[in-house]
Coordinates of C-alpha atoms in Angstrom, one line a residue:
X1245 CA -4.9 23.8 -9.9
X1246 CA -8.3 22.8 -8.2
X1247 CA -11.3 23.0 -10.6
X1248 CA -13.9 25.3 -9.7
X1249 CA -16.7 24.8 -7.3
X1250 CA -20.0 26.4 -6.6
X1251 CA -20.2 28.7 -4.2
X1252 CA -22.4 26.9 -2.2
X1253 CA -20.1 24.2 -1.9
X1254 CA -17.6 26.7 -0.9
X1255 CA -19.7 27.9 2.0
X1256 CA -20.7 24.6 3.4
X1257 CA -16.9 23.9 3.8
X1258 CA -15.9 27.1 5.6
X1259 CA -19.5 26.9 7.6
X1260 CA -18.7 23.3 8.5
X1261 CA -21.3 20.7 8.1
X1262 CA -24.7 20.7 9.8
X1263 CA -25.5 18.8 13.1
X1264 CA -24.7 19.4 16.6
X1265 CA -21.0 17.7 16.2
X1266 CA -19.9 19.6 13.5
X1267 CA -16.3 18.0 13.6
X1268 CA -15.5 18.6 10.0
X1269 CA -14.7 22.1 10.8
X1270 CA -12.1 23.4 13.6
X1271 CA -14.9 24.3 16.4
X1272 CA -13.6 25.4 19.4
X1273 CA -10.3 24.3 18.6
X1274 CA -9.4 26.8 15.9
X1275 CA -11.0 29.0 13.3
X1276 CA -10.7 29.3 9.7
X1277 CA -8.7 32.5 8.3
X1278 CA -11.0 35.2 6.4
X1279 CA -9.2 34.4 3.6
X1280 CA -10.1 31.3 1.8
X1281 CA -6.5 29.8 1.1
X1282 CA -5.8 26.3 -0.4
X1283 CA -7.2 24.4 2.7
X1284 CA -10.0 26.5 3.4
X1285 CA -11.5 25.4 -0.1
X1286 CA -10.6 21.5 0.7
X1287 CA -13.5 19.7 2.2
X1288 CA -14.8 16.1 2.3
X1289 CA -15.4 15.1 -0.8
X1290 CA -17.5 12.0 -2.7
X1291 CA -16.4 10.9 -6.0
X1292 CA -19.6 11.9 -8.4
X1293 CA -21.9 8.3 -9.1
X1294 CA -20.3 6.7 -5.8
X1295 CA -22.6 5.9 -2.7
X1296 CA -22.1 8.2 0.0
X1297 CA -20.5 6.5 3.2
X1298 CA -22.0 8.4 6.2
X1299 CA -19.3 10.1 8.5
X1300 CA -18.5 8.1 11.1
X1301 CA -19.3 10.7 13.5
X1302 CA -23.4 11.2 12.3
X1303 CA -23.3 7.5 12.8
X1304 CA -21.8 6.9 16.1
X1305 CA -21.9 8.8 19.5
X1306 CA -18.5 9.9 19.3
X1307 CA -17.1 13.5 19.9
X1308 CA -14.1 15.5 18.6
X1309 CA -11.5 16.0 21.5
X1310 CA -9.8 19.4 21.5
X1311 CA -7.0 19.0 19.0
X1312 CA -6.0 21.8 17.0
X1313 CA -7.0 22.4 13.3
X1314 CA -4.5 22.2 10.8
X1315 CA -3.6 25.7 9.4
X1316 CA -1.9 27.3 6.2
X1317 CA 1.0 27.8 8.2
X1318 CA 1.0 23.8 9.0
X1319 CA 0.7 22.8 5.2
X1320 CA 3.7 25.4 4.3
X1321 CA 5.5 23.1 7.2
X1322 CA 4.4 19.6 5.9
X1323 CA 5.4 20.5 2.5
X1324 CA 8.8 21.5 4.1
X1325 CA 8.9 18.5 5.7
X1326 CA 7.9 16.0 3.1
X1327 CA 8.2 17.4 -0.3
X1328 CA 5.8 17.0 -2.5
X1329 CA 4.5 14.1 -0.2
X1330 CA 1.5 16.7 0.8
X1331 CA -2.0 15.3 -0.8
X1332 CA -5.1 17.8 -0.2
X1333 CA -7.4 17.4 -3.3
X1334 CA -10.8 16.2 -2.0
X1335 CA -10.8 13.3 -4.5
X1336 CA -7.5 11.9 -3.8
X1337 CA -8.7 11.9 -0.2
X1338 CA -11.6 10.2 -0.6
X1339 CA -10.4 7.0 -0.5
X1340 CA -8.1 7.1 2.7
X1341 CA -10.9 8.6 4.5
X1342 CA -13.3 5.2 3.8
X1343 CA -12.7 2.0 5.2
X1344 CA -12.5 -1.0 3.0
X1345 CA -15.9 -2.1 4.2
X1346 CA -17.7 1.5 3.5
X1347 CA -19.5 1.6 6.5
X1348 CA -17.2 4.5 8.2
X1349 CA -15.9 7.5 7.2
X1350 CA -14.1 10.5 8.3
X1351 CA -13.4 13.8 7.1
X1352 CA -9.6 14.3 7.0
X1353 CA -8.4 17.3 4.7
X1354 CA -4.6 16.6 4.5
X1355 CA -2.7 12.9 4.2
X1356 CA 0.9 13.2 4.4
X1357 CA 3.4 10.4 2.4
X1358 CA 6.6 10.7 4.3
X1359 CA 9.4 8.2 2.6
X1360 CA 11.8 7.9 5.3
X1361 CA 11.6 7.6 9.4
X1362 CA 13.1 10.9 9.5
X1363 CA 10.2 12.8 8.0
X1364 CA 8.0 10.7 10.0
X1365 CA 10.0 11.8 13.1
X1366 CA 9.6 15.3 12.0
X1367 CA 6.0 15.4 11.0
X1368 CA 5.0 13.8 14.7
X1369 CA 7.5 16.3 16.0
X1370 CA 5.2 19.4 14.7
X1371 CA 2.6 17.7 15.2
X1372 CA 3.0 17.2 18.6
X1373 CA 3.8 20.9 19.2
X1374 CA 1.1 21.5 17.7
X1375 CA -1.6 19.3 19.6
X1376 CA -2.6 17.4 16.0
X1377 CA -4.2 14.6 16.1
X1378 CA -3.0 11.8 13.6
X1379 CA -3.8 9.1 11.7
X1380 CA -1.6 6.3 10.8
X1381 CA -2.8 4.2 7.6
X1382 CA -0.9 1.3 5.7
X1383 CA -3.3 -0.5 2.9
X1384 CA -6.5 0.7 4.6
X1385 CA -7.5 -2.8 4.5
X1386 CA -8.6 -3.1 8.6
X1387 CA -12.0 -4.3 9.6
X1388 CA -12.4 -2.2 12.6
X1389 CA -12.3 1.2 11.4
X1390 CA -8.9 1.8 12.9
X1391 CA -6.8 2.8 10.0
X1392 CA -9.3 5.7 9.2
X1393 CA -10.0 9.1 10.8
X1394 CA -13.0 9.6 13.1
X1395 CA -12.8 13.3 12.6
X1396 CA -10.4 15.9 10.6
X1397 CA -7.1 13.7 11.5
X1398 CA -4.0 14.1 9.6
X1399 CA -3.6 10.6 7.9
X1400 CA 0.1 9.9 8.1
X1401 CA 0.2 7.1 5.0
X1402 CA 3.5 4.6 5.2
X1403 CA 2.8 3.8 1.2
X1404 CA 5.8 5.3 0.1
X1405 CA 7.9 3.6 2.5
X1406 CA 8.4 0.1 0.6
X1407 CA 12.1 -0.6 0.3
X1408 CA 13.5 -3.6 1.6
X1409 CA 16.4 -2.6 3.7
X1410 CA 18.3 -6.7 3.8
X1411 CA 17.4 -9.7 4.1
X1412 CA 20.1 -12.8 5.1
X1413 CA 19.4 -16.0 3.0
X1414 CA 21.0 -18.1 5.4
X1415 CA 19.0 -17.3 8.7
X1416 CA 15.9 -16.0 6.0
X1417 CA 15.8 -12.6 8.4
X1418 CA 13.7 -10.2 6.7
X1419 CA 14.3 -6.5 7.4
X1420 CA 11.9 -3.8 5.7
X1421 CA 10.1 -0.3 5.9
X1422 CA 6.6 -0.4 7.1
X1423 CA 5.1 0.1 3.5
X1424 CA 5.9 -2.9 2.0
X1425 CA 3.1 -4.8 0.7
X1426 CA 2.9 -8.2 1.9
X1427 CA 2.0 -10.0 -1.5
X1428 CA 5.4 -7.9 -2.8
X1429 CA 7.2 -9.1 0.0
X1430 CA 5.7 -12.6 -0.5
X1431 CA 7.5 -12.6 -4.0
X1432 CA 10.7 -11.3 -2.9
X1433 CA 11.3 -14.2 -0.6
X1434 CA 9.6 -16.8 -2.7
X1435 CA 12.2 -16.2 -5.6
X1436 CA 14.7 -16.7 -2.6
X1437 CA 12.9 -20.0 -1.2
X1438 CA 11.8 -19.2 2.0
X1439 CA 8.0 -17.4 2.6
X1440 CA 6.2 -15.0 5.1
X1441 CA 5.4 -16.8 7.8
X1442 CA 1.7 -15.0 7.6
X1443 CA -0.8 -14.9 4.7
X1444 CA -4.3 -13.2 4.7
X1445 CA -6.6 -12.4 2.2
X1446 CA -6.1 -9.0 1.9
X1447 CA -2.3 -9.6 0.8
X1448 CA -2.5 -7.7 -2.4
X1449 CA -3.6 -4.0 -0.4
X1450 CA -2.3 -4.5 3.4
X1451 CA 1.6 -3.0 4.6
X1452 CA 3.5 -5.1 6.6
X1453 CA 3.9 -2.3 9.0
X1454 CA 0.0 -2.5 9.4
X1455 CA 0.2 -6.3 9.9
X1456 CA 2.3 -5.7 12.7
X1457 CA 0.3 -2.8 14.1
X1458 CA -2.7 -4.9 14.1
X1459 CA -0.8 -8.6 15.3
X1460 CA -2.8 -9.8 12.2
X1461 CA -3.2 -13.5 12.5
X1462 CA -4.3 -14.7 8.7
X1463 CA -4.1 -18.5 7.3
X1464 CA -0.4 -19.7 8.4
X1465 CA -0.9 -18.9 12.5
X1466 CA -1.6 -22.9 13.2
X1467 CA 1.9 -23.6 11.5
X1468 CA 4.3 -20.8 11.7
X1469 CA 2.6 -19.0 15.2
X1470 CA 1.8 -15.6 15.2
X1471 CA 3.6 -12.0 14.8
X1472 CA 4.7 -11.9 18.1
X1473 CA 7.1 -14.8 17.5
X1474 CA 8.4 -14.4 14.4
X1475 CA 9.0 -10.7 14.4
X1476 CA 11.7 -10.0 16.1
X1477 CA 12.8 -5.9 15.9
X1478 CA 11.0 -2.7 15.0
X1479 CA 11.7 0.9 14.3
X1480 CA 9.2 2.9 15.9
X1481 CA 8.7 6.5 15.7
X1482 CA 6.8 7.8 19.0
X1483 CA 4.2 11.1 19.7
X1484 CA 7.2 13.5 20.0
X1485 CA 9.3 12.4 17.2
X1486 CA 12.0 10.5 18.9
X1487 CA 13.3 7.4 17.0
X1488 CA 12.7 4.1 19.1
X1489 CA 15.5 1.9 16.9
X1490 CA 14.7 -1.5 18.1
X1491 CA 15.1 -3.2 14.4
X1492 CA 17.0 -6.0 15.9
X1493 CA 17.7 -9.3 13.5
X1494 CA 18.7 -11.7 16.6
X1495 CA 16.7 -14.9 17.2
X1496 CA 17.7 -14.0 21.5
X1497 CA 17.9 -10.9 22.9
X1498 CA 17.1 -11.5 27.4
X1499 CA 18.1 -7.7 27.3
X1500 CA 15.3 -6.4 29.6
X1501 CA 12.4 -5.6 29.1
X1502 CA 11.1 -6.8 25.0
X1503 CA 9.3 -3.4 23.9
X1504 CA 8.8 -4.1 20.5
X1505 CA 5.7 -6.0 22.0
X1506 CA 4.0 -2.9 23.6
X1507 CA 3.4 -1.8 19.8
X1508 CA 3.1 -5.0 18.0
X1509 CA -1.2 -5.0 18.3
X1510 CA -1.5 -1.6 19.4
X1511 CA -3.0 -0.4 16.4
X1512 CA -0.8 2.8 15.8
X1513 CA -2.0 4.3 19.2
X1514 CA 1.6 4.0 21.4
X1515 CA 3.9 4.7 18.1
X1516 CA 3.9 4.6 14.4
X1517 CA 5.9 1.7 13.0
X1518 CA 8.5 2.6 10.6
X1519 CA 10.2 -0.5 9.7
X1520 CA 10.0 -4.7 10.4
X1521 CA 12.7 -7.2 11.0
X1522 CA 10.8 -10.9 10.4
X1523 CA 11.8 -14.6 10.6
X1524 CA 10.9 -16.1 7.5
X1525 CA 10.4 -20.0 7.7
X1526 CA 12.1 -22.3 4.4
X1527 CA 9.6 -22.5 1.0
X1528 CA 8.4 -25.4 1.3
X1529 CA 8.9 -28.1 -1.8
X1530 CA 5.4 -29.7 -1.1
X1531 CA 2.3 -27.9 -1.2
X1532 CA -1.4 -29.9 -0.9
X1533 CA -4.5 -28.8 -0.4
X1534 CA -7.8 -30.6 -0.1
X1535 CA -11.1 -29.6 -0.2
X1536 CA -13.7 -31.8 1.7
X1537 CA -17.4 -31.8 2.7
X1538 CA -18.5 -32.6 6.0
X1539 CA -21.8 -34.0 7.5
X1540 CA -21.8 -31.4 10.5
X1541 CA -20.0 -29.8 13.1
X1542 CA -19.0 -32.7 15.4
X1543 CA -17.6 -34.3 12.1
X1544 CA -15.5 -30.9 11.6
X1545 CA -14.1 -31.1 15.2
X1546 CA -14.0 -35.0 14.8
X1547 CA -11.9 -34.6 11.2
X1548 CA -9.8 -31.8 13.1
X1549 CA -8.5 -34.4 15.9
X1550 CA -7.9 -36.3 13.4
X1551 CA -6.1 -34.7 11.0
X1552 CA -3.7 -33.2 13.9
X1553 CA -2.7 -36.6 14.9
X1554 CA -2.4 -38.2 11.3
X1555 CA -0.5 -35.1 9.3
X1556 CA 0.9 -34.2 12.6
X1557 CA 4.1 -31.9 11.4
X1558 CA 3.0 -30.9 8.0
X1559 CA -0.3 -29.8 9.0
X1560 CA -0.6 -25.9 7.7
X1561 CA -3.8 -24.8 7.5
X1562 CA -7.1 -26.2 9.0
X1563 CA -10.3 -23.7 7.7
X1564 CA -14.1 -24.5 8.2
X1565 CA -16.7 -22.7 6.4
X1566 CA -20.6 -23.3 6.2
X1567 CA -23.0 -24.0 3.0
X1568 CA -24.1 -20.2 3.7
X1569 CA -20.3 -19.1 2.8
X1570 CA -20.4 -21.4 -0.2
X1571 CA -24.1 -20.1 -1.3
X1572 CA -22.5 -16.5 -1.3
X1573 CA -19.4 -17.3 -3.1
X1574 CA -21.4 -19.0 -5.9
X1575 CA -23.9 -16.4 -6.6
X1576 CA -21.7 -13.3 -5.8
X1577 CA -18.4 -14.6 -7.7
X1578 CA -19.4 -17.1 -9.2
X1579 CA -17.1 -19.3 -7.6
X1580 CA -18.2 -23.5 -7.9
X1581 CA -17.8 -25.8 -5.3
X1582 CA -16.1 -28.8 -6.4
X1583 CA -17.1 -31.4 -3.8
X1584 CA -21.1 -32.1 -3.7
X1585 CA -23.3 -30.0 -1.4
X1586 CA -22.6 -30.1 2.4
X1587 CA -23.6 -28.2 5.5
X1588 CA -19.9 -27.4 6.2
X1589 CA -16.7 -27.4 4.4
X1590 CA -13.5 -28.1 5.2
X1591 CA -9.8 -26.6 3.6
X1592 CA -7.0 -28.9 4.7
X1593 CA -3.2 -27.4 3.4
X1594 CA -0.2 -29.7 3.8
X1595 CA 3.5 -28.0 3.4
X1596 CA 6.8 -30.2 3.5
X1597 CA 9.8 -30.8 2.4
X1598 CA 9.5 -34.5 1.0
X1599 CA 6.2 -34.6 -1.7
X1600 CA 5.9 -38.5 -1.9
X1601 CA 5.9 -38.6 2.3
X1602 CA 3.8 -35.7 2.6
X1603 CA 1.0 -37.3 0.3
X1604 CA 1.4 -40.7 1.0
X1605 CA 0.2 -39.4 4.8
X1606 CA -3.0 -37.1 3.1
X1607 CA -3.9 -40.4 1.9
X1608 CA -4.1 -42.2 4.3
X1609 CA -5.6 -39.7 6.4
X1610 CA -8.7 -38.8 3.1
X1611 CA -8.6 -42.6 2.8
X1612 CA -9.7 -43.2 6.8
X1613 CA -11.7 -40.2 7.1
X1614 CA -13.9 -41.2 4.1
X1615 CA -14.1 -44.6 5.4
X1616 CA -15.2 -43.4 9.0
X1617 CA -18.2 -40.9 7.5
X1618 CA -16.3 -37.7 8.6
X1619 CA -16.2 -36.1 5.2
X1620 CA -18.8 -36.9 2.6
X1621 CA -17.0 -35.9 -0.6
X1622 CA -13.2 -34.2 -1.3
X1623 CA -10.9 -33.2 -3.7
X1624 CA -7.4 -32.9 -3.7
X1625 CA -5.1 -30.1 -5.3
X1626 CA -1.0 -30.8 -5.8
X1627 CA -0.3 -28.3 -8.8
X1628 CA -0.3 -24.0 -7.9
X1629 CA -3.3 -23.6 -10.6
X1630 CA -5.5 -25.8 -8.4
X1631 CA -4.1 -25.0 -5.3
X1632 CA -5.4 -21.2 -5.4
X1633 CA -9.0 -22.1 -6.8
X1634 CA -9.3 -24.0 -3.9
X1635 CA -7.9 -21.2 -1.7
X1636 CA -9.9 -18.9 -3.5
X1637 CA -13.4 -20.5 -2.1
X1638 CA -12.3 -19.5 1.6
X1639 CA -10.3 -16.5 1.1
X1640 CA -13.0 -14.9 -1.0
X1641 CA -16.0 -15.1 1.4
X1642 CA -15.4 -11.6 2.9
X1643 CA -15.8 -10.1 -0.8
X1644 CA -18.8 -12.0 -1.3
X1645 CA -20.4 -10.7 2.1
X1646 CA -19.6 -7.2 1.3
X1647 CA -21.7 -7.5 -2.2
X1648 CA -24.5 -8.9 0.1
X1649 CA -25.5 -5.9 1.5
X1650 CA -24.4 -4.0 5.0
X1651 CA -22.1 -6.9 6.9
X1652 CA -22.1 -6.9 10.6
X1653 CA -19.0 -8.2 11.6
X1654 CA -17.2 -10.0 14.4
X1655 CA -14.2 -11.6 14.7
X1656 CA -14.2 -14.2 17.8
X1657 CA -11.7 -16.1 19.7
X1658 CA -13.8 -19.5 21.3
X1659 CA -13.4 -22.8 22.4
X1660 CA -13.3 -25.0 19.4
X1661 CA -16.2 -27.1 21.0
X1662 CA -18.1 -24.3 20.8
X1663 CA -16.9 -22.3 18.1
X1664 CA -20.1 -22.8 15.5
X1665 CA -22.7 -22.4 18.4
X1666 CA -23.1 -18.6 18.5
X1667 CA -24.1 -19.1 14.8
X1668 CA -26.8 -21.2 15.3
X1669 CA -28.1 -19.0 18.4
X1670 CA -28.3 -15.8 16.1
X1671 CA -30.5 -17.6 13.1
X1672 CA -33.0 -18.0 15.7
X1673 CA -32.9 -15.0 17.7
X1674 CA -32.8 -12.6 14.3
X1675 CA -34.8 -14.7 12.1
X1676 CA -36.1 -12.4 9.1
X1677 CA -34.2 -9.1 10.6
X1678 CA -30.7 -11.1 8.8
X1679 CA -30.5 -11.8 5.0
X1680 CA -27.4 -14.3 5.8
X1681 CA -26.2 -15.3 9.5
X1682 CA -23.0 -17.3 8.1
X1683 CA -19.6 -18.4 10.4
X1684 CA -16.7 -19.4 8.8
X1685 CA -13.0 -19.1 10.0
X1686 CA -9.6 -20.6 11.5
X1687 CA -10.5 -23.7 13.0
X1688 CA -6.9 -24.8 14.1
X1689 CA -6.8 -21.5 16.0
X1690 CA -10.2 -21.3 17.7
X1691 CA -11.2 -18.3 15.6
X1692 CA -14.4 -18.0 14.4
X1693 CA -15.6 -15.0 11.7
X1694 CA -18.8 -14.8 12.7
X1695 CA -21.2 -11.9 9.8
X1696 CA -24.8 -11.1 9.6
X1697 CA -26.1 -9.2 6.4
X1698 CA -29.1 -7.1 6.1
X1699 CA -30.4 -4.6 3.0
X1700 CA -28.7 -1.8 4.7
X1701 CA -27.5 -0.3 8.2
X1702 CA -30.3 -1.0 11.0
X1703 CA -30.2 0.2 14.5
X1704 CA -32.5 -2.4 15.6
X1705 CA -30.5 -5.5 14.0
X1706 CA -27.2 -3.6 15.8
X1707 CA -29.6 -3.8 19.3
X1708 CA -30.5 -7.3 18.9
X1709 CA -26.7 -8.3 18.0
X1710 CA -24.9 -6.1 20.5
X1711 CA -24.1 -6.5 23.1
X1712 CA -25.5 -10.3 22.9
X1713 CA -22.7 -11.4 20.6
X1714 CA -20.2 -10.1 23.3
X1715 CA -21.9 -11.1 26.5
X1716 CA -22.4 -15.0 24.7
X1717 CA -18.6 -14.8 23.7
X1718 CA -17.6 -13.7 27.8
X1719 CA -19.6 -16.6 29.3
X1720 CA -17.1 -19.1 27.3
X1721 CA -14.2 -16.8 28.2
X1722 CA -13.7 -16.1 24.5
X1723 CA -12.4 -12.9 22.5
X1724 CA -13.8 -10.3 21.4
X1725 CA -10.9 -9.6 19.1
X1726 CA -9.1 -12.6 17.7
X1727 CA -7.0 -11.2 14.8
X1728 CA -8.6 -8.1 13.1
X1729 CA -7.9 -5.5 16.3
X1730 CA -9.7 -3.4 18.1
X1731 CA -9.8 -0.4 16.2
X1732 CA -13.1 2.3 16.7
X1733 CA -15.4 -0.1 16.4
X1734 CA -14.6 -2.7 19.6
X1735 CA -12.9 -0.1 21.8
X1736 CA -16.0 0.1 24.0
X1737 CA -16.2 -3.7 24.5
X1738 CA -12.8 -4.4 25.6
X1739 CA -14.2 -5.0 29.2
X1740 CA -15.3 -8.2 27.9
X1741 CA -12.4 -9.8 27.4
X1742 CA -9.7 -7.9 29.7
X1743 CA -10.3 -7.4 33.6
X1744 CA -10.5 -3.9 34.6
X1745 CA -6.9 -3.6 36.1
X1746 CA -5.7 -4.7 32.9
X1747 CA -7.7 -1.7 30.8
X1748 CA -6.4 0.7 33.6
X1749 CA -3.0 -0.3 33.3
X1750 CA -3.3 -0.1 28.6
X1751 CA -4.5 3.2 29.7
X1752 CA -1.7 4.4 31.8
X1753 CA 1.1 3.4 29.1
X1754 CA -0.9 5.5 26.6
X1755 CA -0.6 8.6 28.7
X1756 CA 3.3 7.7 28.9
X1757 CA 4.0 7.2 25.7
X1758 CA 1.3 9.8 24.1
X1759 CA 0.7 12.3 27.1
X1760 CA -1.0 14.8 24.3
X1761 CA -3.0 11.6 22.9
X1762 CA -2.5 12.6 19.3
X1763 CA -1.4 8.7 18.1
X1764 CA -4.8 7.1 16.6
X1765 CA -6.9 8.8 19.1
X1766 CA -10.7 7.5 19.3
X1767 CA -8.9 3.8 18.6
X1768 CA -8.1 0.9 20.9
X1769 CA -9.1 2.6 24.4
X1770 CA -12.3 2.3 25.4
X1771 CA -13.6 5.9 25.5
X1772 CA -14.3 5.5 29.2
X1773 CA -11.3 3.6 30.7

């Protein structure tokens, strides 16, 4: 039973919302019935004492394409469909229709928890008939804004879809539905001695099925590669409800052409991943991390060479972060550095199978990159308490940006040569426009997180960033996406990175696979292909 509303309240929803858009409510797609039914009196909805989020669509210039509304006669279907997996309560929206970072939001008045792939076949099956447009969200932990509606989309959640279907302890072959958290799944292999062969910050929220969809890249890619090696099958269900069953476990399949790869990194825009089949590497028996300070930049790229040919196969993780980063973790979460002050820092992980080998070499490596001046000051963590304080530093920054104020950010594949350059450009060019112009990221991959804070949302702070961030990343023939997507937010600044032929073609297997365009639609593509 809804709780009552004021009328006024009522009337705004079956009005729609002011502004020349109005993309809350049907338009010329559909019309509400006379009668105010259950949906009619669901609208978007802010939890009392929580900051508004604007819509995405007051924000942006982005327009509603002519999908249909979702009607009575639709939510008698869903509930047919997926029982009792129907959610339309404003409040119990609110959250999937925010992204993690608060600074979009969409207005969707129906999210759908299917458990199976069947009921996901049969929900895009309607839906296609239908012409309605969907949304397909795992944890909702995306940086892009493509796991959340631009409009009224259906969201299509996976989190009920968490079983783990095998897995083989012998070949450590993982095979799971889409839902499964990735910390959960973390566990599940740990207590079997092998691990994921990715691990990102956001392991406690984000679905593996939403991992996949975004080729997430996270703090094992220098060791283990990325998801485009070590998955190897997926169930996919496309636009029109058919089943793509390509959940293979085998290490070679030559078989033609690989398609699992089409949707690996497409963002939920070609297909809606249903269930994983990953190759999880052994647990490793030695685990070190240090924690060092470094001088400057050439003595991070210097300490990198280094450490490469020194650690050589144990090498796991290389990250670099500045004093900014460590300013913000300190008076945000209160997070101490335990090396003296430094203009960069440096997060070396070790993982082996042999603990006296693995750190008799850090030794010797700390011991001849002390002695050489690369690294003022270091610390050295063996036991799992240690180890994750030290983690925590690095993996932490993005929380402490987001309690700095409104975070513009952008996630940049470079040279490594020239990875921290872009950061020094924008303290000069914004000067007092920025609170905090900070660059932290994967060195060992190139990848450089690259935020600017301010009080709040400015247009001209957005002018003076964009598109110079993406024009500086093109003239070193860089990325404009290394590992968080593409999402709404970089689809119109793909032509930066890919050639036009290559955009063309992205576009043309769209309208193959999703003729109607319901799949993720205002997501991926630019808007003008």
């Amino acid at each position: 039973m809804l709780p009552r509303r004021p009328l006024a309240w009522l009337a705004w929803v079956l009005r729609g919302p002011p502004g020349p858009r109005g993309a809350c409510a049907p338009g010329a797609a559909g019309s509400w019935s006379k009668r105010a039914g259950p949906l009619a009196r669901r609208g978007c909805c802010t939890a009392p004492g929580t900051p508004e989020v604007p819509l995405t669509q007051e924000r942006y210039p982005v327009r509603r394409l002519p999908f249909s509304a979702v009607s009575e006669q639709d939510l008698v279907a869903f509930e047919r469909i997926v029982p009792g997996g129907v959610v339309t309560d404003p409040e119990a929206l609110q959250a999937s229709n925010v992204d993690w970072l608060r600074t979009l939001r969409g207005c969707s008045k129906v999210l759908l928890r299917p458990r199976t792939s069947e009921e996901v076949s049969r929900v895009l099956r309607h839906c296609h008939e239908r012409n309605l447009a969907v949304n397909p969200q795992g944890g909702n932990t995306g940086m892009v804004g493509g796991s959340i509606p631009v409009f009224d989309e259906i969201i299509l959640s996976t989190a009920l879809m968490n079983r783990v279907l095998s897995f083989h302890s012998v070949s450590g072959i993982l095979v799971c539905q889409a839902g499964c958290v990735l910390e959960e799944l973390s566990r599940y292999v740990e207590e079997r001695d092998f691990i994921m062969p990715l691990d990102l910050g956001a392991k406690g929220s984000c679905h593996i099925g939403g991992n996949v969809a975004t080729n997430a890249g996270g703090l094992r890619l220098l060791r283990y590669g990325p998801l485009r090696g070590t998955v190897l099958g997926l169930e996919v269900v496309l636009a029109d409800g058919t089943v793509l069953d390509c959940l293979t476990s085998l290490r070679k399949d030559n078989t033609g052409y690989d398609l699992k790869q089409l949707f690996i990194g497409s963002e939920g825009t070609l297909g809606v991943i249903t269930a994983v089949s990953i190759l999880c590497p052994p647990k490793p028996r030695a685990v070190n991390v240090a924690f060092l300070g470094c001088p400057g930049f050439a003595e991070v790229l210097q300490t990198f060479s280094t450490c490469k040919k020194m650690l050589g196969e144990i090498l796991s993780a290389f990250e670099f972060m500045d004093a900014e980063c460590m300013h913000l973790v300190g008076r945000h979460l209160h997070l101490a550095s335990p090396v003296q002050e430094s203009p960069f820092y440096i997060l070396i992980e070790t993982s082996g199978s042999n603990a006296g080998h693995d750190a008799e070499k850090l030794g010797s490596f700390l011991e001849h990159a002390l002695g050489s001046s690369l690294v003022t000051d270091g610390t050295m963590a063996t036991d799992q308490r240690k180890v994750k304080m030290l983690w925590a530093l690095r993996e932490r920054i993005t929380e402490a940006l987001s309690r700095d104020g409104y975070v513009y950010k952008y996630d940049l594949s470079l040279p490594v040569e020239r990875l921290y350059d872009i950061v020094t450009d924008l303290r000069a060019r914004l000067g007092p426009q920025a609170k905090h112009v900070v660059g932290y990221g994967h060195l060992g991959d190139g990848n450089l997180h690259l935020n600017v804070t301010a009080e709040a949302f400015s247009p001209s702070l957005l002018g003076a960033l964009e598109p110079h961030v993406y024009e500086w990343t093109a003239r070193q023939q860089g990325s404009v996406s290394a590992e968080h997507g593409v999402g709404f937010r970089k689809r119109d600044v793909l032509g930066y990175s890919k050639p036009r032929e290559a955009l063309q073609l992205m576009q043309q297997l769209k309208a193959l696979l999703d003729p109607k365009g319901i799949l993720n639609p205002y997501k991926t593509l630019p808007s003008q292909a």
